[in-house]
CSV table of C-alpha atoms and ligand atoms in Angstrom, one decimal:
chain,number,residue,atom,x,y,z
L,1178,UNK,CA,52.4,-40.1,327.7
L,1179,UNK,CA,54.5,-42.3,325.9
L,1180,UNK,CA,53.6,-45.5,324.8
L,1181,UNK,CA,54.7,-48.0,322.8
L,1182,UNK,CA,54.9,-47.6,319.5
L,1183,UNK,CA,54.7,-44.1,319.5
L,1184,UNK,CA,57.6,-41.8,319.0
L,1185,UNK,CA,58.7,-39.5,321.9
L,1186,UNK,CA,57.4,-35.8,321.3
L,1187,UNK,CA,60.6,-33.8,320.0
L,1188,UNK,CA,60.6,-30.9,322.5
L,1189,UNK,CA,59.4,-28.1,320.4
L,1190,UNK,CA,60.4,-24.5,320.1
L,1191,UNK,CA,59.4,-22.0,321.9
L,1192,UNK,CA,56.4,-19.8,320.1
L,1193,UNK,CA,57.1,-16.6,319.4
L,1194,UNK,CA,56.9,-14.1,322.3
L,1195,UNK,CA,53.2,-11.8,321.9
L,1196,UNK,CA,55.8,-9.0,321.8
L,1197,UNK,CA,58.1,-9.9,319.0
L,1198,UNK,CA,54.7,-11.1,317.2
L,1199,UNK,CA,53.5,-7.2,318.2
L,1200,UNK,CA,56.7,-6.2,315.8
L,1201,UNK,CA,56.1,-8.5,313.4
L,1202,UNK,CA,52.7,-6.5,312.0
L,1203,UNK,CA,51.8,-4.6,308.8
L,1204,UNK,CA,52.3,-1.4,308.6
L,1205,UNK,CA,52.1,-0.9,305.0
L,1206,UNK,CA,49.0,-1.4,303.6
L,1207,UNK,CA,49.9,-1.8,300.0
L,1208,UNK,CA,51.5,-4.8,301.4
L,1209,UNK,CA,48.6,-6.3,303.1
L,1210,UNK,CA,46.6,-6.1,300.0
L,1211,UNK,CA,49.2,-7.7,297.8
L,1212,UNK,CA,49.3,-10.7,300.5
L,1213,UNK,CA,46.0,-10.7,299.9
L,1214,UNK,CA,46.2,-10.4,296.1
L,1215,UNK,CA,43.9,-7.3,295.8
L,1216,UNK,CA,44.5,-4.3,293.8
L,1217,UNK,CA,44.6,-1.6,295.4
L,1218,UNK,CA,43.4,1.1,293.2
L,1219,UNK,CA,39.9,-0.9,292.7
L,1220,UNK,CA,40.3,-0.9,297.0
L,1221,UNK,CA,40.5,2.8,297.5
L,1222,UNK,CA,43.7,2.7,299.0
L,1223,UNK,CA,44.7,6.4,300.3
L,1224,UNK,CA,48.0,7.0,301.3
L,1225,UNK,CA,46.8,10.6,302.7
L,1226,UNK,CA,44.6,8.4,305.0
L,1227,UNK,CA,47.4,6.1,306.0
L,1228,UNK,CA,49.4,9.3,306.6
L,1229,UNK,CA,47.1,10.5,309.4
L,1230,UNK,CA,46.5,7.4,310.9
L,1231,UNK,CA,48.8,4.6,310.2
L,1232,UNK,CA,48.2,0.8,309.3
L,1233,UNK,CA,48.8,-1.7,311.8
L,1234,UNK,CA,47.8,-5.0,311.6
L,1235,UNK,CA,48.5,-8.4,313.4
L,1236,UNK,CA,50.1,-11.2,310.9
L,1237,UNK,CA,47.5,-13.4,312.8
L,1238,UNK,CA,44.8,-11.6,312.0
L,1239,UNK,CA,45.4,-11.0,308.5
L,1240,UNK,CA,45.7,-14.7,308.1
L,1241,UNK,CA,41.9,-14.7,308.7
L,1242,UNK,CA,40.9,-12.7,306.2
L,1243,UNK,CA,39.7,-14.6,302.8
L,1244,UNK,CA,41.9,-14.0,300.1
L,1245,UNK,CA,40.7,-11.9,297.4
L,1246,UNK,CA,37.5,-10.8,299.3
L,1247,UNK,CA,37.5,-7.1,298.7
L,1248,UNK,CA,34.4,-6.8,301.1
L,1249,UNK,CA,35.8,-9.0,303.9
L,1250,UNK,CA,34.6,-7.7,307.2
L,1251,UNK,CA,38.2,-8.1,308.5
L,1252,UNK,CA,39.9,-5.9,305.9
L,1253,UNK,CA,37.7,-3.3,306.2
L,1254,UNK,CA,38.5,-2.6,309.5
L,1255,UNK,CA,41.8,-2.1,309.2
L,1256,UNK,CA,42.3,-0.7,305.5
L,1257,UNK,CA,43.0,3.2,304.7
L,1258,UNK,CA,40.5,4.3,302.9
L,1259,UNK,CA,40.3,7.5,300.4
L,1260,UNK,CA,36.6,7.6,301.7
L,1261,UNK,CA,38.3,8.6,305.2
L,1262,UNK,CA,39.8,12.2,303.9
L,1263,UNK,CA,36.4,13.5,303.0
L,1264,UNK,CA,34.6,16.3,305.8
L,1265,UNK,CA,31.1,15.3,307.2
L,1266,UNK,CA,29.5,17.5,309.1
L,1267,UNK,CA,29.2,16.4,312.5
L,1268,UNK,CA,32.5,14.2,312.2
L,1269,UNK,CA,35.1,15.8,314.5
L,1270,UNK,CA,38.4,15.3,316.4
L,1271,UNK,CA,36.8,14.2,319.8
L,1272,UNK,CA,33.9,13.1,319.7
L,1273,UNK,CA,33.4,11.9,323.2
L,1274,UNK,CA,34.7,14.7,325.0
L,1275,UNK,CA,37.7,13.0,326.2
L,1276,UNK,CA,40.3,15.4,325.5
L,1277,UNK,CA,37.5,18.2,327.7
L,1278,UNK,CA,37.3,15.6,330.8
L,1279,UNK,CA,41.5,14.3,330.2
L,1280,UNK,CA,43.6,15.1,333.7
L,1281,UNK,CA,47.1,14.4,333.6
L,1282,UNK,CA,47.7,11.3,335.5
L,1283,UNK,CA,45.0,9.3,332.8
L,1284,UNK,CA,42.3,8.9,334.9
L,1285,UNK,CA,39.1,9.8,333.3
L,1286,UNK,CA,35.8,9.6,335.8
L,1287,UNK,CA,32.6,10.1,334.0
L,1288,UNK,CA,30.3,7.9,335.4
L,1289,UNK,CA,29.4,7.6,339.1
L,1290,UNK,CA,31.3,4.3,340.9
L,1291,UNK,CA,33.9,3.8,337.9
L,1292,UNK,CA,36.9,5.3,336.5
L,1293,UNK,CA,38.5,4.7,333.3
L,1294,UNK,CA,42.3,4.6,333.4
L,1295,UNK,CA,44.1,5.5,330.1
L,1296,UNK,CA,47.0,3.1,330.1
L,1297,UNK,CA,48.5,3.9,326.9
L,1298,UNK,CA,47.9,5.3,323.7
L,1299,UNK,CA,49.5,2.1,321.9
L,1300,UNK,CA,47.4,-0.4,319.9
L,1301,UNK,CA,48.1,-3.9,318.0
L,1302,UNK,CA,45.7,-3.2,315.2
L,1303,UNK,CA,44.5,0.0,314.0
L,1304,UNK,CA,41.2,0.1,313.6
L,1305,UNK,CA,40.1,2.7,311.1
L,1306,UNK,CA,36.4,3.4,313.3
L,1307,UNK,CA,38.5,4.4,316.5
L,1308,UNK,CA,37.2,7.2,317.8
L,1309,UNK,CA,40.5,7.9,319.6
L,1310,UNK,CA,42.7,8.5,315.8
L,1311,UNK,CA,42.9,11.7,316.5
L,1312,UNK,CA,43.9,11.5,320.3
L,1313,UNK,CA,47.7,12.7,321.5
L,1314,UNK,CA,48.2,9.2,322.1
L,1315,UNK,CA,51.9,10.1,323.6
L,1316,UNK,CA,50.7,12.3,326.1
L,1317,UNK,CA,47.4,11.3,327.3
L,1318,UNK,CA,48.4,8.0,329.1
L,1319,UNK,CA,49.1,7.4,332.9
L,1320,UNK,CA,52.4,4.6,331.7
L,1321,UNK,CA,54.6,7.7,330.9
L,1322,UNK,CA,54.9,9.0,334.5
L,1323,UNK,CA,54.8,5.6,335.6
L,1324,UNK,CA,51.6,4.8,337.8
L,1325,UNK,CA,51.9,6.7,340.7
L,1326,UNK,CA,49.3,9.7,339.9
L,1327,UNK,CA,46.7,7.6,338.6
L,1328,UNK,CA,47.0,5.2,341.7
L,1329,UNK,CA,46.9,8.4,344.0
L,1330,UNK,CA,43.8,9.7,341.8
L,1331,UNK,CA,42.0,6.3,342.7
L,1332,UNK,CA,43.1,5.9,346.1
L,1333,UNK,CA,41.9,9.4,346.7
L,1334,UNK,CA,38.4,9.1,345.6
L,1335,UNK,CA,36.3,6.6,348.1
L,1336,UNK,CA,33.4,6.7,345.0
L,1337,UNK,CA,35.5,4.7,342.8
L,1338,UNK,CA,34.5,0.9,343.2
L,1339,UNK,CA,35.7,-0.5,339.7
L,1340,UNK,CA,38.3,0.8,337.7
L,1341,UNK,CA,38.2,-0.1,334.2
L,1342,UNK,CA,41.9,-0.6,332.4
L,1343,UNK,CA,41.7,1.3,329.0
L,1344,UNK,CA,43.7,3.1,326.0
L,1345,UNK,CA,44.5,2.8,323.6
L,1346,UNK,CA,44.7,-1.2,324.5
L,1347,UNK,CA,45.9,-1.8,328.2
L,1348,UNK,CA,47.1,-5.0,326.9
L,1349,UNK,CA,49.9,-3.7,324.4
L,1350,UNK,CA,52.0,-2.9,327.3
L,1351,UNK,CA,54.3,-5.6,328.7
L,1352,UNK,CA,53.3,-7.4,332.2
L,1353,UNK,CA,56.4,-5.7,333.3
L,1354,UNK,CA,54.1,-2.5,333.2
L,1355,UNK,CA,51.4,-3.8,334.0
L,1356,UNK,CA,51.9,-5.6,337.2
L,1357,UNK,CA,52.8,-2.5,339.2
L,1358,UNK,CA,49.3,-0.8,338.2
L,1359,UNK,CA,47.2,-3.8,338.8
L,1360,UNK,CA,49.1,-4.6,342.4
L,1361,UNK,CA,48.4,-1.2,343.1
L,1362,UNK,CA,44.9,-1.3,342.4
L,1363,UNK,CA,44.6,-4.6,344.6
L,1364,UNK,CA,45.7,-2.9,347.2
L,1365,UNK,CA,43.5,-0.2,347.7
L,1366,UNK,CA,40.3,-1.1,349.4
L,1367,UNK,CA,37.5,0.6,348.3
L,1368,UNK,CA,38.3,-0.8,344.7
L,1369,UNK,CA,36.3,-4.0,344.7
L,1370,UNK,CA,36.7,-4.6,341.0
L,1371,UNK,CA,38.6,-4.4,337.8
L,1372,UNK,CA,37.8,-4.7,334.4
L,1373,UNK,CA,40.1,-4.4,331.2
L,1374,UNK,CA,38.8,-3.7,328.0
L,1375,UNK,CA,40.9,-4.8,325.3
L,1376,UNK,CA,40.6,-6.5,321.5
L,1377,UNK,CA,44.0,-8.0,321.8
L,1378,UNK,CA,42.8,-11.2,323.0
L,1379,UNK,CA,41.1,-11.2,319.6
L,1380,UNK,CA,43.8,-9.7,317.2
L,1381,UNK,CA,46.6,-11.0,318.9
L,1382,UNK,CA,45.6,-14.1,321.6
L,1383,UNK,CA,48.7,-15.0,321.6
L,1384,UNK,CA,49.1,-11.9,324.5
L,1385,UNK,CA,47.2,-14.4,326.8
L,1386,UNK,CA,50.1,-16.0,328.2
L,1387,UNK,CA,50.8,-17.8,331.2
L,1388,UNK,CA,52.6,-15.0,332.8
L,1389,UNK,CA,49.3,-12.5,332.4
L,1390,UNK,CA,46.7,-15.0,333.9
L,1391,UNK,CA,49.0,-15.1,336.8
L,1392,UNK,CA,49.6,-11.5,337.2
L,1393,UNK,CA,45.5,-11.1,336.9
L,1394,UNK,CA,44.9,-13.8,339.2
L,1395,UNK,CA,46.9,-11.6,341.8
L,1396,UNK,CA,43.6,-9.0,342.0
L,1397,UNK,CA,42.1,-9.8,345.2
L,1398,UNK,CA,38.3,-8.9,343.4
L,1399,UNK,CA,36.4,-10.0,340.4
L,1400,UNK,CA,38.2,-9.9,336.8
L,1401,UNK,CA,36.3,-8.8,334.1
L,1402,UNK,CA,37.6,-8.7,330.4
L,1403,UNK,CA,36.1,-6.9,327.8
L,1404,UNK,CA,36.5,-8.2,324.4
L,1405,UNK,CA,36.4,-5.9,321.6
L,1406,UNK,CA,35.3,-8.3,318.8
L,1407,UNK,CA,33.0,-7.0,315.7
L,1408,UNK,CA,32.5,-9.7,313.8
L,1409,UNK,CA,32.0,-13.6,314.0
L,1410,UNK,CA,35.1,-14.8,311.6
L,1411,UNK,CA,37.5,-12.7,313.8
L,1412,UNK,CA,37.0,-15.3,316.2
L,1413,UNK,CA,39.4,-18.5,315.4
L,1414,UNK,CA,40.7,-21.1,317.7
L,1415,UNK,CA,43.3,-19.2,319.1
L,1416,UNK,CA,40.8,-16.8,320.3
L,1417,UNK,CA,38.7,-19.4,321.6
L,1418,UNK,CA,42.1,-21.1,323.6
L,1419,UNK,CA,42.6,-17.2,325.0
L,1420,UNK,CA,39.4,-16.9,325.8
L,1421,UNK,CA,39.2,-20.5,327.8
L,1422,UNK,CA,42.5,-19.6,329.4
L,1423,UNK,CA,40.7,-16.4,331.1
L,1424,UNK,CA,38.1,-18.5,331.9
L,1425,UNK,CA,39.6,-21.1,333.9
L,1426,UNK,CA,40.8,-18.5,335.9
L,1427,UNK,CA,37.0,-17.5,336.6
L,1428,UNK,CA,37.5,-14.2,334.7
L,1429,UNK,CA,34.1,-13.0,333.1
L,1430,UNK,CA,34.2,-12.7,329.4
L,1431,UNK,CA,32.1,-10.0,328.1
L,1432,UNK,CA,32.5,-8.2,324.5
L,1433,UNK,CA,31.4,-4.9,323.5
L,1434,UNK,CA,30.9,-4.7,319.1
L,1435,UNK,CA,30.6,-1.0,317.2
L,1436,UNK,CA,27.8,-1.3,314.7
L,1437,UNK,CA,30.1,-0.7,311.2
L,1438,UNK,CA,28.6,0.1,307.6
L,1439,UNK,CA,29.9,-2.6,305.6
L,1440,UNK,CA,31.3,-5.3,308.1
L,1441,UNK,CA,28.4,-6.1,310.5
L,1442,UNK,CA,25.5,-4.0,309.8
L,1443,UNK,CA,23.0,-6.9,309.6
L,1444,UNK,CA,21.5,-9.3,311.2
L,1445,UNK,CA,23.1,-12.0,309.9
L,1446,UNK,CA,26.2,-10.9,310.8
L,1447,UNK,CA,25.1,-9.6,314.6
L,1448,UNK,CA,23.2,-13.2,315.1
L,1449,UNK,CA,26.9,-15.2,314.4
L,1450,UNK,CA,29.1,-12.8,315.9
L,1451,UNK,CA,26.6,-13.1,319.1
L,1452,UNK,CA,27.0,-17.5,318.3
L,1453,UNK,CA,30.7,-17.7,317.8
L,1454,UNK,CA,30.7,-15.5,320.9
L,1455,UNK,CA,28.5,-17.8,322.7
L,1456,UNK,CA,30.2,-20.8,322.0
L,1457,UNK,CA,33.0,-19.6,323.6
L,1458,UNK,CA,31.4,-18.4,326.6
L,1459,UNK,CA,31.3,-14.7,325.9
L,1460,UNK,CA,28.7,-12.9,326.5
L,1461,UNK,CA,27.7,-9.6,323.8
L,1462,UNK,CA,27.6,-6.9,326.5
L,1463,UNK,CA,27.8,-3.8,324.3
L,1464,UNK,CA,26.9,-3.0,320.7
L,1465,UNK,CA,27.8,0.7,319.8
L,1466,UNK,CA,26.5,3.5,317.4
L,1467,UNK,CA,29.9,4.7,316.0
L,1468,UNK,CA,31.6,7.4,317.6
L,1469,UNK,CA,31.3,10.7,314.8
L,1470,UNK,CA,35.1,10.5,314.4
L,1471,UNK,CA,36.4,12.6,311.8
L,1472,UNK,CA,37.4,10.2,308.5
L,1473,UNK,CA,34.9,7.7,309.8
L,1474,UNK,CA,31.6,8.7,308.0
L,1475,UNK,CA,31.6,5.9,306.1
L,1476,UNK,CA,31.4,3.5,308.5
L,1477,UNK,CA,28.0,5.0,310.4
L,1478,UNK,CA,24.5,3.2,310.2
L,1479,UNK,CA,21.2,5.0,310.9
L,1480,UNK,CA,19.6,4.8,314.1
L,1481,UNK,CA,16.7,3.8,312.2
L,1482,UNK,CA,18.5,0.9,310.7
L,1483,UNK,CA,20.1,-0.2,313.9
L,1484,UNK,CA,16.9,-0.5,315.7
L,1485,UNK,CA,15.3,-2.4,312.6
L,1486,UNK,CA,18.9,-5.0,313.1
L,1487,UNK,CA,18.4,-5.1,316.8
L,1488,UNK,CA,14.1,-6.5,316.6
L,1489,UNK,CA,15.2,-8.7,313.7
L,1490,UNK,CA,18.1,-10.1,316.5
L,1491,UNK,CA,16.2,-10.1,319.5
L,1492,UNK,CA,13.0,-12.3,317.1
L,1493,UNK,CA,15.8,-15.2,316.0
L,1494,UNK,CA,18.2,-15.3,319.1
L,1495,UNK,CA,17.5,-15.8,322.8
L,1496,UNK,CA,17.9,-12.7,325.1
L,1497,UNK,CA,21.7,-13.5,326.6
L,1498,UNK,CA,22.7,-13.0,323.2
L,1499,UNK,CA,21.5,-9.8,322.4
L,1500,UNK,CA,23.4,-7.0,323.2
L,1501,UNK,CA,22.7,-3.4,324.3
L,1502,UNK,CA,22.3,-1.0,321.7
L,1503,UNK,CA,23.9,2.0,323.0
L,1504,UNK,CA,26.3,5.2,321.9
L,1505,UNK,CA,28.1,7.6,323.8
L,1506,UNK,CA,26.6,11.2,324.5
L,1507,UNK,CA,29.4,13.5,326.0
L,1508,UNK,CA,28.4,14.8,329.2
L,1509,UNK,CA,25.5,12.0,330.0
L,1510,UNK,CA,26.1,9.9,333.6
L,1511,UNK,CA,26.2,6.6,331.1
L,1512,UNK,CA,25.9,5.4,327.8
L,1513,UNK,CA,22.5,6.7,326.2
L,1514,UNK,CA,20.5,3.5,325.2
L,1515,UNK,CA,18.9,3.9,322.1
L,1516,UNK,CA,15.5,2.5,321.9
L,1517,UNK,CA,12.6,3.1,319.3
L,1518,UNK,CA,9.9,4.8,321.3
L,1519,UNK,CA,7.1,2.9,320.0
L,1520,UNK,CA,6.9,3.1,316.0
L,1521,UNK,CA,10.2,3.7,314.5
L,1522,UNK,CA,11.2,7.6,313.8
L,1523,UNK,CA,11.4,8.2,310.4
L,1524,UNK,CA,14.5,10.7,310.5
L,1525,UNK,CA,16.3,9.6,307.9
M,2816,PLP,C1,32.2,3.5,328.8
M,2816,PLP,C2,32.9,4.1,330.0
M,2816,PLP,C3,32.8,3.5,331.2
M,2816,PLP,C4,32.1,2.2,331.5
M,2816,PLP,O1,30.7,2.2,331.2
M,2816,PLP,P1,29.8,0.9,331.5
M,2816,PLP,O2,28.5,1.3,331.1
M,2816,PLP,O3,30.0,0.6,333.0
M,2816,PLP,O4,30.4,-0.2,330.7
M,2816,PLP,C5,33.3,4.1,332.3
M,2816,PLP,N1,34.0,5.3,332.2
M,2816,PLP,C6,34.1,5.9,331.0
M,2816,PLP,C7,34.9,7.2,330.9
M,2816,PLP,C8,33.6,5.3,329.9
M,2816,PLP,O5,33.7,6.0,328.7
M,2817,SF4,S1,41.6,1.7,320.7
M,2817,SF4,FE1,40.5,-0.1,320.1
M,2817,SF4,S2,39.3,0.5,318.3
M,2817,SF4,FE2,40.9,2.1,318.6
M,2817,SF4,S3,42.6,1.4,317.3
M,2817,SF4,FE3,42.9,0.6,319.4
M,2817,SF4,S4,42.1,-1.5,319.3
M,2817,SF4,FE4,41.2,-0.3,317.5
């Protein structure tokens, strides 16, 4: 409104398009230290490990990082590491079994009720944990024959009730894409819900647009959106203003967290990612025991010490805030919880 005395708002330009801002990442991490004015010999920095798994990182996400934190939670995530090109025993390739249980149209079905759709292999951030860095991300995805096997591969199985968008991130691709797949899956009947499971609402929100909510608000069944947040500080106002735009949709906002050595592996850190998460509206859903992915040995935490963060949580916060400690067993019917059978095991 304009009122007296007040100037009339200049029409502003146009932001950036979430795809041009997709471009606009680092790929070089010697770059993304020097922005941050580390050094990155004292960092570890391992071009062999960049090599094998390249940097990518969102400008906007960098720009939450502190500067000159060499332990920053963010930066860990994300930086190659000479700690990645060492064996562990017990770190391979695929870890979950999803190159065993892969079919060619993308669609994986491992648990009863819901299959997982591999959308793409293509990701706005690199994450250095992923369990899928070692996955033929060019083949493995349903996008490159276009949709129609994977919507024939739902359509033909009466069990499947949810189908859960995944990748790589199903949100790097472009609505153009998209809307095909998720029109498709609206119109088959016995698929009553969908969920997407994505961390580019957090690295890049931006990719919340108005043209998304629409095509989502298309699905004739429930929404659910899984964030893939790890830590409290990744969570800024432009997350929050994604996250609300979801929401006034009446899209249900869960996130699912991987327990990481060295960026959230205590309590502290759990208790405000599960309170900047909450005062959003999110709700922590899932927190995960690393995948043994080889080059990320580093990052693992000991049962032991998970259950110990897990009852110090569950004492300080109330139970809505406390998510599910689980991991991923290849060949269970669902993620394994992982509970302490009365006194703690002393493994390790
Ligand atoms: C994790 C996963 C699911 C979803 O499991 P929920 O416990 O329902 O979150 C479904 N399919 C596959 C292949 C998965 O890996
Ligand atoms: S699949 Fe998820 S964890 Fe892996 S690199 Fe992509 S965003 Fe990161």
């Amino acid at each position: 409104m304009i009122t007296p005395g007040t100037t009339a708002r200049q029409p502003t330009s146009a932001p950036p398009h979430w795809q041009k801002l997709l471009q606009a990442g680092y790929r070089d991490a010697g770059e993304l230290l020097s922005t941050l004015d580390l050094d990155p010999q004292a960092m570890g920095l391992s071009e062999q490990a960049q090599a094998q798994f390249p940097t990518r990182v969102p400008q906007g996400y960098v720009a939450r990082m502190r500067y000159r934190d060499p332990e920053d939670p963010l930066l860990r995530q994300v930086l190659p590491v000479k700690a990645e090109t060492r064996d562990h025993a017990g770190f391979v390739t695929d870890p979950v079994g999803d190159m065993a249980s892969r079919q060619s149209t993308g669609v994986l079905k491992k648990y009863p009720g819901r299959a997982l759709l591999i959308t793409t292999g293509a990701c706005a951030i690199h994450c250095r944990y992923c369990f899928r860095r070692h996955f033929p991300y060019g083949e493995e995805n349903a996008a490159r024959g276009r949709w129609e096997g994977a919507l024939n591969a739902v359509a033909a199985d009466p069990d499947i009730r949810e189908v859960i968008l995944s990748g790589g991130d199903p949100l790097s691709l472009s609505d153009q894409k998209l809307t095909p797949l998720i029109q498709g899956l609206g119109q088959i009947d016995h698929v009553k819900r969908l969920r997407i499971h994505t961390r580019l609402p957090v690295v890049l929100p931006e990719r919340v647009d108005d043209d998304f909510i629409q095509l989502l608000s298309g699905f004739p069944g429930p929404v659910t959106v899984v964030l893939h947040a790890n830590h409290g500080r990744e969570i800024d106002d432009s997350v929050a203003s994604a996250v609300h735009r979801l929401q006034g949709r009446g899209i249900l906002l869960l996130n699912q967290a991987v327990l990481l050595r060295g960026v959230n592996d205590d309590v502290h850190s759990q208790q405000s990612l599960s309170e900047a998460l909450s005062a959003i509206g999110v709700a922590p859903y899932y927190l995960h025991q690393l995948d043994p992915v080889a080059g990320a040995a580093h990052f693992q935490v000991s049962d032991r010490e998970a259950l110990s963060i897990m009852a110090a949580l569950r004492r300080q916060a109330p139970g809505y805030m406390v998510p599910r400690l689980v991991r991923e067993v290849p060949g269970e019917a669902s993620k394994t919880p992982i509970e302490s059978a009365g006194p703690l095991e002393t493994d390790d």
